[in-house]
PDB file of C-alpha atoms in Angstrom:
ATOM      1  CA  MET A   1      -1.322  57.206 -17.407  1.00 38.00           C
ATOM      2  CA  THR A   2       0.556  54.788 -15.176  1.00 44.00           C
ATOM      3  CA  GLY A   3      -0.901  52.129 -12.914  1.00 50.00           C
ATOM      4  CA  HIS A   4      -2.091  53.430  -9.555  1.00 58.00           C
ATOM      5  CA  LEU A   5       0.529  53.069  -6.832  1.00 61.00           C
ATOM      6  CA  LEU A   6      -0.253  52.758  -3.126  1.00 61.00           C
ATOM      7  CA  SER A   7       3.309  53.414  -1.921  1.00 56.00           C
ATOM      8  CA  GLY A   8       6.825  54.212  -3.085  1.00 62.00           C
ATOM      9  CA  VAL A   9       8.186  56.986  -5.247  1.00 72.00           C
ATOM     10  CA  GLU A  10       5.523  58.560  -7.480  1.00 75.00           C
ATOM     11  CA  PRO A  11       6.850  61.375  -9.668  1.00 77.00           C
ATOM     12  CA  ASP A  12       3.464  62.367 -11.115  1.00 84.00           C
ATOM     13  CA  PRO A  13       0.484  61.978  -8.749  1.00 86.00           C
ATOM     14  CA  ALA A  14      -1.781  64.026 -11.033  1.00 88.00           C
ATOM     15  CA  GLY A  15      -0.911  61.867 -14.036  1.00 86.00           C
ATOM     16  CA  ASP A  16      -1.438  58.764 -11.906  1.00 83.00           C
ATOM     17  CA  ALA A  17      -4.944  60.096 -11.180  1.00 86.00           C
ATOM     18  CA  GLY A  18      -5.677  60.519 -14.885  1.00 88.00           C
ATOM     19  CA  HIS A  19      -4.858  64.185 -15.479  1.00 92.00           C
ATOM     20  CA  SER A  20      -3.017  64.495 -18.780  1.00 88.00           C
ATOM     21  CA  GLY A  21      -0.999  67.623 -19.474  1.00 89.00           C
ATOM     22  CA  ALA A  22      -1.281  68.715 -15.844  1.00 90.00           C
ATOM     23  CA  PRO A  23       0.678  71.748 -14.585  1.00 94.00           C
ATOM     24  CA  PRO A  24       3.683  71.210 -12.272  1.00 94.00           C
ATOM     25  CA  ARG A  25       2.677  69.818  -8.905  1.00 95.00           C
ATOM     26  CA  ALA A  26       1.865  72.620  -6.464  1.00 96.00           C
ATOM     27  CA  GLY A  27       2.584  72.643  -2.758  1.00 96.00           C
ATOM     28  CA  PHE A  28       3.297  74.455   0.487  1.00 97.00           C
ATOM     29  CA  PHE A  29       6.660  75.007   2.151  1.00 98.00           C
ATOM     30  CA  THR A  30       6.205  76.221   5.722  1.00 98.00           C
ATOM     31  CA  ASP A  31       9.369  77.712   7.229  1.00 97.00           C
ATOM     32  CA  THR A  32       8.671  77.643  10.969  1.00 97.00           C
ATOM     33  CA  SER A  33      11.863  79.572  11.725  1.00 96.00           C
ATOM     34  CA  VAL A  34      10.172  82.810  10.634  1.00 96.00           C
ATOM     35  CA  CYS A  35       6.656  82.105  11.935  1.00 96.00           C
ATOM     36  CA  ILE A  36       5.619  84.788  14.453  1.00 94.00           C
ATOM     37  CA  GLY A  37       2.389  83.103  15.553  1.00 93.00           C
ATOM     38  CA  CYS A  38       0.154  85.900  14.279  1.00 93.00           C
ATOM     39  CA  LYS A  39      -2.476  83.411  13.040  1.00 93.00           C
ATOM     40  CA  ALA A  40      -3.161  85.501   9.941  1.00 96.00           C
ATOM     41  CA  CYS A  41      -3.176  82.223   8.002  1.00 96.00           C
ATOM     42  CA  GLU A  42      -5.914  80.786  10.217  1.00 94.00           C
ATOM     43  CA  VAL A  43      -8.086  83.880   9.784  1.00 95.00           C
ATOM     44  CA  ALA A  44      -7.522  84.072   6.020  1.00 97.00           C
ATOM     45  CA  CYS A  45      -8.362  80.388   5.636  1.00 97.00           C
ATOM     46  CA  LYS A  46     -11.598  80.778   7.560  1.00 95.00           C
ATOM     47  CA  GLU A  47     -12.615  83.934   5.720  1.00 96.00           C
ATOM     48  CA  TRP A  48     -12.013  82.563   2.244  1.00 97.00           C
ATOM     49  CA  ASN A  49     -13.557  79.150   2.886  1.00 96.00           C
ATOM     50  CA  ALA A  50     -16.450  80.494   5.022  1.00 94.00           C
ATOM     51  CA  LEU A  51     -15.479  78.290   7.964  1.00 93.00           C
ATOM     52  CA  PRO A  52     -17.179  78.879  11.321  1.00 88.00           C
ATOM     53  CA  GLU A  53     -15.306  80.434  14.245  1.00 82.00           C
ATOM     54  CA  ASP A  54     -14.094  77.843  16.752  1.00 76.00           C
ATOM     55  CA  GLY A  55     -11.158  79.563  18.413  1.00 64.00           C
ATOM     56  CA  LEU A  56     -12.409  80.192  21.941  1.00 70.00           C
ATOM     57  CA  SER A  57     -11.152  76.970  23.498  1.00 69.00           C
ATOM     58  CA  LEU A  58      -8.125  77.935  25.562  1.00 69.00           C
ATOM     59  CA  THR A  59      -6.732  74.909  27.383  1.00 68.00           C
ATOM     60  CA  GLY A  60      -4.766  76.832  30.001  1.00 68.00           C
ATOM     61  CA  MET A  61      -1.603  75.111  28.761  1.00 66.00           C
ATOM     62  CA  SER A  62      -0.763  77.437  25.886  1.00 70.00           C
ATOM     63  CA  TYR A  63      -1.631  80.685  24.113  1.00 75.00           C
ATOM     64  CA  ASP A  64      -2.934  78.506  21.296  1.00 79.00           C
ATOM     65  CA  ASN A  65      -6.685  79.098  21.071  1.00 77.00           C
ATOM     66  CA  SER A  66      -7.598  76.628  18.331  1.00 80.00           C
ATOM     67  CA  GLN A  67      -5.724  73.542  19.621  1.00 81.00           C
ATOM     68  CA  GLY A  68      -5.445  71.594  16.379  1.00 88.00           C
ATOM     69  CA  LEU A  69      -6.642  70.859  12.866  1.00 93.00           C
ATOM     70  CA  GLY A  70     -10.263  69.872  12.452  1.00 92.00           C
ATOM     71  CA  ALA A  71     -13.375  70.028  10.326  1.00 93.00           C
ATOM     72  CA  SER A  72     -13.590  73.811  10.719  1.00 93.00           C
ATOM     73  CA  THR A  73      -9.886  74.580  11.310  1.00 93.00           C
ATOM     74  CA  TRP A  74      -7.860  73.838   8.174  1.00 96.00           C
ATOM     75  CA  ARG A  75      -4.813  75.863   9.264  1.00 95.00           C
ATOM     76  CA  HIS A  76      -3.573  75.688  12.848  1.00 94.00           C
ATOM     77  CA  VAL A  77      -0.698  77.636  14.383  1.00 93.00           C
ATOM     78  CA  ALA A  78       0.908  75.723  17.234  1.00 90.00           C
ATOM     79  CA  PHE A  79       2.655  77.483  20.139  1.00 90.00           C
ATOM     80  CA  ILE A  80       5.359  75.406  21.819  1.00 89.00           C
ATOM     81  CA  GLU A  81       7.213  76.842  24.794  1.00 86.00           C
ATOM     82  CA  GLN A  82      10.690  75.485  25.497  1.00 84.00           C
ATOM     83  CA  SER A  83      13.491  76.154  27.941  1.00 78.00           C
ATOM     84  CA  ALA A  84      16.556  77.601  26.240  1.00 58.00           C
ATOM     85  CA  PRO A  85      19.999  78.651  27.473  1.00 49.00           C
ATOM     86  CA  VAL A  86      20.427  82.414  27.909  1.00 45.00           C
ATOM     87  CA  GLY A  87      21.706  83.927  24.673  1.00 44.00           C
ATOM     88  CA  GLY A  88      21.185  80.715  22.756  1.00 45.00           C
ATOM     89  CA  GLY A  89      24.007  78.719  24.319  1.00 46.00           C
ATOM     90  CA  PRO A  90      26.102  75.946  22.831  1.00 44.00           C
ATOM     91  CA  PRO A  91      24.618  72.968  20.977  1.00 45.00           C
ATOM     92  CA  THR A  92      22.747  70.527  23.183  1.00 46.00           C
ATOM     93  CA  ALA A  93      23.723  66.885  23.608  1.00 42.00           C
ATOM     94  CA  ASP A  94      21.595  65.771  20.666  1.00 45.00           C
ATOM     95  CA  GLY A  95      23.193  68.320  18.337  1.00 45.00           C
ATOM     96  CA  ARG A  96      20.544  71.041  18.487  1.00 47.00           C
ATOM     97  CA  THR A  97      21.364  74.695  18.872  1.00 46.00           C
ATOM     98  CA  GLU A  98      18.783  76.645  20.827  1.00 48.00           C
ATOM     99  CA  LEU A  99      17.570  79.964  19.438  1.00 50.00           C
ATOM    100  CA  PRO A 100      17.746  82.899  21.868  1.00 49.00           C
ATOM    101  CA  LEU A 101      14.633  84.602  23.150  1.00 45.00           C
ATOM    102  CA  ALA A 102      14.508  88.334  22.472  1.00 41.00           C
ATOM    103  CA  ASP A 103      14.124  90.736  25.391  1.00 42.00           C
ATOM    104  CA  ALA A 104      11.624  93.571  25.339  1.00 40.00           C
ATOM    105  CA  ASP A 105      14.364  95.893  24.086  1.00 42.00           C
ATOM    106  CA  GLY A 106      15.318  93.523  21.275  1.00 41.00           C
ATOM    107  CA  GLY A 107      18.341  91.988  22.988  1.00 42.00           C
ATOM    108  CA  THR A 108      18.839  88.283  23.653  1.00 45.00           C
ATOM    109  CA  GLY A 109      20.703  88.299  26.924  1.00 47.00           C
ATOM    110  CA  GLY A 110      17.899  88.009  29.469  1.00 49.00           C
ATOM    111  CA  GLY A 111      15.581  85.231  28.339  1.00 56.00           C
ATOM    112  CA  ASP A 112      15.604  81.555  29.262  1.00 70.00           C
ATOM    113  CA  LEU A 113      12.643  80.425  27.143  1.00 79.00           C
ATOM    114  CA  ARG A 114      11.902  80.221  23.449  1.00 83.00           C
ATOM    115  CA  TRP A 115       8.754  79.807  21.418  1.00 86.00           C
ATOM    116  CA  LEU A 116       8.477  77.366  18.547  1.00 92.00           C
ATOM    117  CA  MET A 117       5.599  78.387  16.324  1.00 93.00           C
ATOM    118  CA  ALA A 118       4.408  76.418  13.324  1.00 95.00           C
ATOM    119  CA  SER A 119       1.409  76.645  11.015  1.00 96.00           C
ATOM    120  CA  ASP A 120       0.142  73.122  10.406  1.00 96.00           C
ATOM    121  CA  VAL A 121      -2.058  72.023   7.510  1.00 97.00           C
ATOM    122  CA  CYS A 122      -3.142  68.952   5.526  1.00 97.00           C
ATOM    123  CA  LYS A 123      -0.038  67.409   3.964  1.00 97.00           C
ATOM    124  CA  HIS A 124      -1.648  66.602   0.561  1.00 97.00           C
ATOM    125  CA  CYS A 125       0.301  63.340   0.535  1.00 94.00           C
ATOM    126  CA  THR A 126       1.661  61.792  -2.644  1.00 93.00           C
ATOM    127  CA  HIS A 127       0.015  58.558  -1.520  1.00 92.00           C
ATOM    128  CA  ALA A 128      -3.154  59.736   0.206  1.00 92.00           C
ATOM    129  CA  ALA A 129      -4.782  56.926   2.151  1.00 92.00           C
ATOM    130  CA  CYS A 130      -7.873  59.064   2.770  1.00 94.00           C
ATOM    131  CA  LEU A 131      -8.448  59.184  -0.971  1.00 92.00           C
ATOM    132  CA  ASP A 132      -7.740  55.473  -1.483  1.00 91.00           C
ATOM    133  CA  VAL A 133     -10.300  54.326   1.109  1.00 93.00           C
ATOM    134  CA  CYS A 134     -13.097  56.760   0.157  1.00 94.00           C
ATOM    135  CA  PRO A 135     -16.007  54.646  -1.187  1.00 94.00           C
ATOM    136  CA  THR A 136     -17.938  57.491  -2.841  1.00 95.00           C
ATOM    137  CA  GLY A 137     -15.216  59.369  -4.722  1.00 93.00           C
ATOM    138  CA  SER A 138     -15.732  62.376  -2.493  1.00 95.00           C
ATOM    139  CA  LEU A 139     -11.961  62.681  -2.139  1.00 96.00           C
ATOM    140  CA  PHE A 140     -10.112  63.224  -5.397  1.00 95.00           C
ATOM    141  CA  ARG A 141      -6.692  64.211  -6.740  1.00 95.00           C
ATOM    142  CA  THR A 142      -6.666  67.514  -8.595  1.00 96.00           C
ATOM    143  CA  GLU A 143      -4.604  68.477 -11.623  1.00 96.00           C
ATOM    144  CA  PHE A 144      -2.282  70.329  -9.219  1.00 96.00           C
ATOM    145  CA  GLY A 145      -1.524  67.107  -7.340  1.00 95.00           C
ATOM    146  CA  THR A 146      -3.496  68.216  -4.277  1.00 96.00           C
ATOM    147  CA  VAL A 147      -6.210  66.229  -2.484  1.00 96.00           C
ATOM    148  CA  VAL A 148      -9.679  67.749  -2.117  1.00 96.00           C
ATOM    149  CA  VAL A 149     -12.930  66.680  -0.416  1.00 95.00           C
ATOM    150  CA  GLN A 150     -16.173  67.238  -2.317  1.00 93.00           C
ATOM    151  CA  GLU A 151     -18.476  67.887   0.617  1.00 90.00           C
ATOM    152  CA  ASP A 152     -21.662  67.358  -1.431  1.00 92.00           C
ATOM    153  CA  ILE A 153     -20.603  63.789  -2.266  1.00 94.00           C
ATOM    154  CA  CYS A 154     -19.297  62.777   1.180  1.00 95.00           C
ATOM    155  CA  ASN A 155     -21.670  60.310   2.857  1.00 94.00           C
ATOM    156  CA  GLY A 156     -20.113  60.622   6.315  1.00 94.00           C
ATOM    157  CA  CYS A 157     -18.784  57.061   6.475  1.00 95.00           C
ATOM    158  CA  GLY A 158     -15.628  58.272   8.247  1.00 94.00           C
ATOM    159  CA  TYR A 159     -13.242  55.778   6.590  1.00 94.00           C
ATOM    160  CA  CYS A 160     -10.846  58.607   5.734  1.00 95.00           C
ATOM    161  CA  VAL A 161     -10.387  59.694   9.360  1.00 95.00           C
ATOM    162  CA  PRO A 162      -8.390  56.684  10.653  1.00 93.00           C
ATOM    163  CA  ALA A 163      -6.707  56.296   7.247  1.00 93.00           C
ATOM    164  CA  CYS A 164      -4.803  59.596   7.570  1.00 94.00           C
ATOM    165  CA  PRO A 165      -1.365  58.985   9.147  1.00 94.00           C
ATOM    166  CA  TYR A 166      -1.280  62.616  10.352  1.00 95.00           C
ATOM    167  CA  GLY A 167      -4.708  62.776  11.972  1.00 93.00           C
ATOM    168  CA  VAL A 168      -5.654  65.752   9.803  1.00 95.00           C
ATOM    169  CA  ILE A 169      -9.094  65.012   8.402  1.00 94.00           C
ATOM    170  CA  GLU A 170     -12.138  65.183  10.676  1.00 94.00           C
ATOM    171  CA  GLN A 171     -15.876  64.702  10.464  1.00 95.00           C
ATOM    172  CA  HIS A 172     -18.097  67.651  11.311  1.00 92.00           C
ATOM    173  CA  PRO A 173     -20.180  66.837  14.400  1.00 90.00           C
ATOM    174  CA  SER A 174     -23.349  68.281  12.851  1.00 90.00           C
ATOM    175  CA  ASP A 175     -23.688  65.902   9.914  1.00 91.00           C
ATOM    176  CA  GLY A 176     -20.656  63.565   9.923  1.00 93.00           C
ATOM    177  CA  ARG A 177     -19.195  64.816   6.652  1.00 95.00           C
ATOM    178  CA  ALA A 178     -15.403  65.049   6.377  1.00 95.00           C
ATOM    179  CA  PHE A 179     -13.555  68.318   5.839  1.00 96.00           C
ATOM    180  CA  LYS A 180      -9.938  69.425   5.441  1.00 96.00           C
ATOM    181  CA  CYS A 181      -7.694  71.901   3.600  1.00 97.00           C
ATOM    182  CA  THR A 182      -8.251  72.077  -0.157  1.00 96.00           C
ATOM    183  CA  MET A 183      -5.157  74.261  -0.734  1.00 97.00           C
ATOM    184  CA  CYS A 184      -7.745  76.759  -1.979  1.00 97.00           C
ATOM    185  CA  TYR A 185      -8.450  74.707  -5.112  1.00 97.00           C
ATOM    186  CA  ASP A 186     -10.821  77.394  -6.384  1.00 96.00           C
ATOM    187  CA  ARG A 187      -8.092  80.025  -6.129  1.00 97.00           C
ATOM    188  CA  LEU A 188      -5.505  77.796  -7.831  1.00 96.00           C
ATOM    189  CA  GLY A 189      -7.830  77.324 -10.778  1.00 93.00           C
ATOM    190  CA  ALA A 190      -8.002  81.118 -11.131  1.00 95.00           C
ATOM    191  CA  GLY A 191      -4.206  81.468 -11.051  1.00 94.00           C
ATOM    192  CA  GLN A 192      -4.106  82.783  -7.471  1.00 96.00           C
ATOM    193  CA  GLU A 193      -2.143  81.538  -4.482  1.00 96.00           C
ATOM    194  CA  PRO A 194      -3.916  80.042  -1.439  1.00 98.00           C
ATOM    195  CA  ALA A 195      -5.363  82.515   1.034  1.00 98.00           C
ATOM    196  CA  CYS A 196      -3.078  81.477   3.900  1.00 97.00           C
ATOM    197  CA  ALA A 197       0.114  82.039   1.893  1.00 97.00           C
ATOM    198  CA  LYS A 198      -1.241  85.341   0.592  1.00 97.00           C
ATOM    199  CA  ALA A 199      -1.910  86.573   4.122  1.00 97.00           C
ATOM    200  CA  CYS A 200       1.329  85.413   5.785  1.00 97.00           C
ATOM    201  CA  PRO A 201       3.316  88.577   6.649  1.00 97.00           C
ATOM    202  CA  THR A 202       6.703  86.850   7.094  1.00 96.00           C
ATOM    203  CA  GLU A 203       6.462  84.428   4.146  1.00 96.00           C
ATOM    204  CA  SER A 204       6.620  81.546   6.575  1.00 97.00           C
ATOM    205  CA  ILE A 205       4.032  79.883   4.301  1.00 98.00           C
ATOM    206  CA  GLN A 206       5.288  79.703   0.732  1.00 97.00           C
ATOM    207  CA  TYR A 207       3.280  78.363  -2.205  1.00 97.00           C
ATOM    208  CA  GLY A 208       4.538  77.302  -5.630  1.00 96.00           C
ATOM    209  CA  PRO A 209       5.748  74.398  -7.782  1.00 96.00           C
ATOM    210  CA  LEU A 210       6.781  71.658  -5.366  1.00 96.00           C
ATOM    211  CA  ASP A 211      10.178  70.991  -6.944  1.00 95.00           C
ATOM    212  CA  GLU A 212      11.112  74.661  -6.675  1.00 97.00           C
ATOM    213  CA  LEU A 213       9.981  74.773  -3.055  1.00 97.00           C
ATOM    214  CA  ARG A 214      12.147  71.770  -2.206  1.00 97.00           C
ATOM    215  CA  GLU A 215      15.208  73.463  -3.685  1.00 97.00           C
ATOM    216  CA  ARG A 216      14.415  76.680  -1.815  1.00 97.00           C
ATOM    217  CA  ALA A 217      13.931  74.772   1.431  1.00 97.00           C
ATOM    218  CA  ALA A 218      17.276  72.971   1.109  1.00 97.00           C
ATOM    219  CA  LEU A 219      19.033  76.330   0.669  1.00 97.00           C
ATOM    220  CA  ARG A 220      17.243  77.715   3.716  1.00 97.00           C
ATOM    221  CA  VAL A 221      18.392  74.781   5.859  1.00 97.00           C
ATOM    222  CA  ASP A 222      21.983  75.333   4.709  1.00 97.00           C
ATOM    223  CA  GLN A 223      21.645  79.004   5.613  1.00 96.00           C
ATOM    224  CA  LEU A 224      20.405  78.206   9.119  1.00 96.00           C
ATOM    225  CA  HIS A 225      23.116  75.594   9.675  1.00 97.00           C
ATOM    226  CA  ALA A 226      25.741  78.147   8.642  1.00 96.00           C
ATOM    227  CA  ALA A 227      24.249  80.545  11.209  1.00 94.00           C
ATOM    228  CA  GLY A 228      24.654  77.914  13.936  1.00 93.00           C
ATOM    229  CA  VAL A 229      21.071  76.641  14.059  1.00 93.00           C
ATOM    230  CA  THR A 230      22.062  73.006  13.690  1.00 91.00           C
ATOM    231  CA  GLY A 231      18.646  71.724  14.769  1.00 92.00           C
ATOM    232  CA  ALA A 232      16.990  72.939  11.558  1.00 96.00           C
ATOM    233  CA  ARG A 233      15.700  70.089   9.418  1.00 96.00           C
ATOM    234  CA  LEU A 234      13.101  69.426   6.736  1.00 97.00           C
ATOM    235  CA  TYR A 235      10.042  67.267   7.325  1.00 97.00           C
ATOM    236  CA  GLY A 236       7.860  65.664   4.651  1.00 94.00           C
ATOM    237  CA  HIS A 237      10.051  66.685   1.705  1.00 94.00           C
ATOM    238  CA  GLU A 238      11.539  63.302   0.810  1.00 91.00           C
ATOM    239  CA  PRO A 239       9.822  61.461  -2.113  1.00 90.00           C
ATOM    240  CA  ALA A 240      11.103  58.122  -0.807  1.00 87.00           C
ATOM    241  CA  ASP A 241       9.495  58.408   2.650  1.00 87.00           C
ATOM    242  CA  GLY A 242       6.515  56.434   3.931  1.00 86.00           C
ATOM    243  CA  VAL A 243       3.937  58.594   2.151  1.00 89.00           C
ATOM    244  CA  GLY A 244       5.910  59.271  -1.028  1.00 90.00           C
ATOM    245  CA  GLY A 245       6.637  62.824   0.085  1.00 92.00           C
ATOM    246  CA  ASP A 246       4.161  65.487   1.114  1.00 95.00           C
ATOM    247  CA  GLY A 247       2.666  68.252  -0.967  1.00 95.00           C
ATOM    248  CA  ALA A 248       2.935  70.411   2.168  1.00 97.00           C
ATOM    249  CA  PHE A 249       6.267  70.084   3.947  1.00 97.00           C
ATOM    250  CA  PHE A 250       8.002  71.947   6.755  1.00 97.00           C
ATOM    251  CA  LEU A 251      11.271  73.328   8.045  1.00 98.00           C
ATOM    252  CA  LEU A 252      11.394  72.457  11.757  1.00 97.00           C
ATOM    253  CA  LEU A 253      13.747  73.574  14.498  1.00 95.00           C
ATOM    254  CA  ASP A 254      13.271  70.491  16.665  1.00 94.00           C
ATOM    255  CA  GLU A 255      12.133  66.885  16.413  1.00 95.00           C
ATOM    256  CA  PRO A 256       8.770  66.329  14.668  1.00 95.00           C
ATOM    257  CA  GLU A 257       7.235  64.952  17.865  1.00 95.00           C
ATOM    258  CA  VAL A 258       7.728  68.346  19.531  1.00 93.00           C
ATOM    259  CA  TYR A 259       5.320  69.811  16.976  1.00 93.00           C
ATOM    260  CA  GLY A 260       2.851  66.938  17.318  1.00 92.00           C
ATOM    261  CA  LEU A 261       3.936  65.342  14.033  1.00 95.00           C
ATOM    262  CA  PRO A 262       4.633  61.612  13.598  1.00 94.00           C
ATOM    263  CA  PRO A 263       8.381  60.978  13.233  1.00 93.00           C
ATOM    264  CA  ASP A 264       8.063  58.424  10.442  1.00 91.00           C
ATOM    265  CA  PRO A 265       4.592  58.529   8.850  1.00 92.00           C
ATOM    266  CA  VAL A 266       3.570  55.660   6.596  1.00 92.00           C
ATOM    267  CA  VAL A 267       0.560  55.585   4.299  1.00 90.00           C
ATOM    268  CA  THR A 268      -1.947  53.294   5.969  1.00 85.00           C
ATOM    269  CA  THR A 269      -2.963  51.590   2.709  1.00 81.00           C
ATOM    270  CA  ARG A 270       0.593  50.559   1.825  1.00 66.00           C
ATOM    271  CA  ASP A 271       0.063  46.905   2.720  1.00 61.00           C
ATOM    272  CA  LEU A 272      -3.358  46.496   1.092  1.00 56.00           C
ATOM    273  CA  PRO A 273      -2.085  44.407  -1.890  1.00 55.00           C
ATOM    274  CA  ALA A 274      -0.320  41.973   0.426  1.00 55.00           C
ATOM    275  CA  MET A 275      -3.354  41.872   2.724  1.00 51.00           C
ATOM    276  CA  TRP A 276      -5.681  41.033  -0.163  1.00 45.00           C
ATOM    277  CA  LYS A 277      -3.238  38.356  -1.326  1.00 55.00           C
ATOM    278  CA  HIS A 278      -3.187  36.738   2.104  1.00 47.00           C
ATOM    279  CA  ALA A 279      -6.963  37.071   2.402  1.00 59.00           C
ATOM    280  CA  GLY A 280      -7.382  35.346  -0.968  1.00 65.00           C
ATOM    281  CA  ALA A 281      -5.082  32.520   0.056  1.00 59.00           C
ATOM    282  CA  ALA A 282      -6.989  32.121   3.311  1.00 64.00           C
ATOM    283  CA  ALA A 283     -10.316  32.060   1.435  1.00 68.00           C
ATOM    284  CA  LEU A 284      -9.033  29.371  -0.940  1.00 69.00           C
ATOM    285  CA  SER A 285      -7.794  27.304   1.993  1.00 72.00           C
ATOM    286  CA  LEU A 286     -11.167  27.639   3.711  1.00 74.00           C
ATOM    287  CA  ALA A 287     -13.022  26.701   0.541  1.00 72.00           C
ATOM    288  CA  GLY A 288     -10.753  23.672   0.085  1.00 71.00           C
ATOM    289  CA  GLY A 289     -11.324  22.616   3.675  1.00 71.00           C
ATOM    290  CA  LEU A 290     -15.092  22.909   3.315  1.00 74.00           C
ATOM    291  CA  ALA A 291     -15.051  20.958   0.062  1.00 70.00           C
ATOM    292  CA  LEU A 292     -12.949  18.239   1.704  1.00 70.00           C
ATOM    293  CA  SER A 293     -15.270  18.093   4.727  1.00 72.00           C
ATOM    294  CA  PHE A 294     -18.193  17.326   2.392  1.00 70.00           C
ATOM    295  CA  ALA A 295     -16.224  15.024   0.091  1.00 65.00           C
ATOM    296  CA  VAL A 296     -14.870  12.655   2.763  1.00 60.00           C
ATOM    297  CA  PRO A 297     -18.295  11.554   4.176  1.00 68.00           C
ATOM    298  CA  ALA A 298     -19.608  11.162   0.642  1.00 61.00           C
ATOM    299  CA  LEU A 299     -16.674   8.913  -0.300  1.00 61.00           C
ATOM    300  CA  LYS A 300     -17.135   6.870   2.873  1.00 63.00           C
ATOM    301  CA  HIS A 301     -20.844   6.444   2.137  1.00 61.00           C
ATOM    302  CA  LEU A 302     -20.069   5.407  -1.441  1.00 62.00           C
ATOM    303  CA  ALA A 303     -17.453   2.941  -0.251  1.00 62.00           C
ATOM    304  CA  GLY A 304     -19.915   1.451   2.281  1.00 63.00           C
ATOM    305  CA  SER A 305     -22.612   1.049  -0.346  1.00 63.00           C
ATOM    306  CA  THR A 306     -20.187  -0.712  -2.703  1.00 60.00           C
ATOM    307  CA  GLY A 307     -19.100  -3.111   0.070  1.00 57.00           C
ATOM    308  CA  ARG A 308     -22.663  -4.127   0.895  1.00 56.00           C
ATOM    309  CA  LYS A 309     -23.422  -4.837  -2.761  1.00 56.00           C
ATOM    310  CA  GLY A 310     -20.319  -7.041  -2.947  1.00 55.00           C
ATOM    311  CA  ARG A 311     -21.427  -9.187   0.036  1.00 54.00           C
ATOM    312  CA  ARG A 312     -24.720  -9.962  -1.617  1.00 53.00           C
TER     313      ARG A 312
END
């Protein structure tokens, strides 16, 4: 077991958490280029995890009826409507190539809009700030390298909520306990894949050993680039990024901000060692100042007493 790291490259998160002989790290690769917005993943997640229905909150701005991740929505399919040149058009000024919108008859010559659809989920970060700040041990790292909340241990303190750089985890309004995706930890232990990946009809959500998924994702990006989709890029796959790489990463067709994702996420506990060092130095300085403030009057009093004795 290695020393616990708060940032940087971490090749074995499960081993870092104390799991010896752990299986290869598991993860999700979500290929948004083949997502059709069916929301089968959302339904499967709710059914398997017995999550309450909360999908009747249309904003009037989108066909998306669940709006975002939350305590009772662990998978969320975003619908993003964009203008696009008819037939796909040439690359835009920033190097992107727009995908054409299919007509009702299957052609691509009559549309001027496109949909970007993406199934979002907890990223199961290599360096999970939610886990690091949890005071009760409710959040823990599994032998698969995933991050899980034990709801019966959560005390509702809410420290994990602002710690997440993605804004994924949320407290349930009824009792304040935190909830998020577990990557179907109970299914993984039984040798099954997560419910969302099992239900996805287009294999937009792929589950497996993380290293294999990264290789598969790189090949998929090359394939899309060769087909002229130059805007395709991976997000959350890089072990040297601000969170040490995500256990759930994505193939996007536009900038991360378009999908509501931070462009350069950084684990919020990264600077804790330096902060504690500075806090310790400040405490020592304060203690020294207090000691000096008491010592100086005492020395003056002693010096005055000695002077009076000398005059006698």
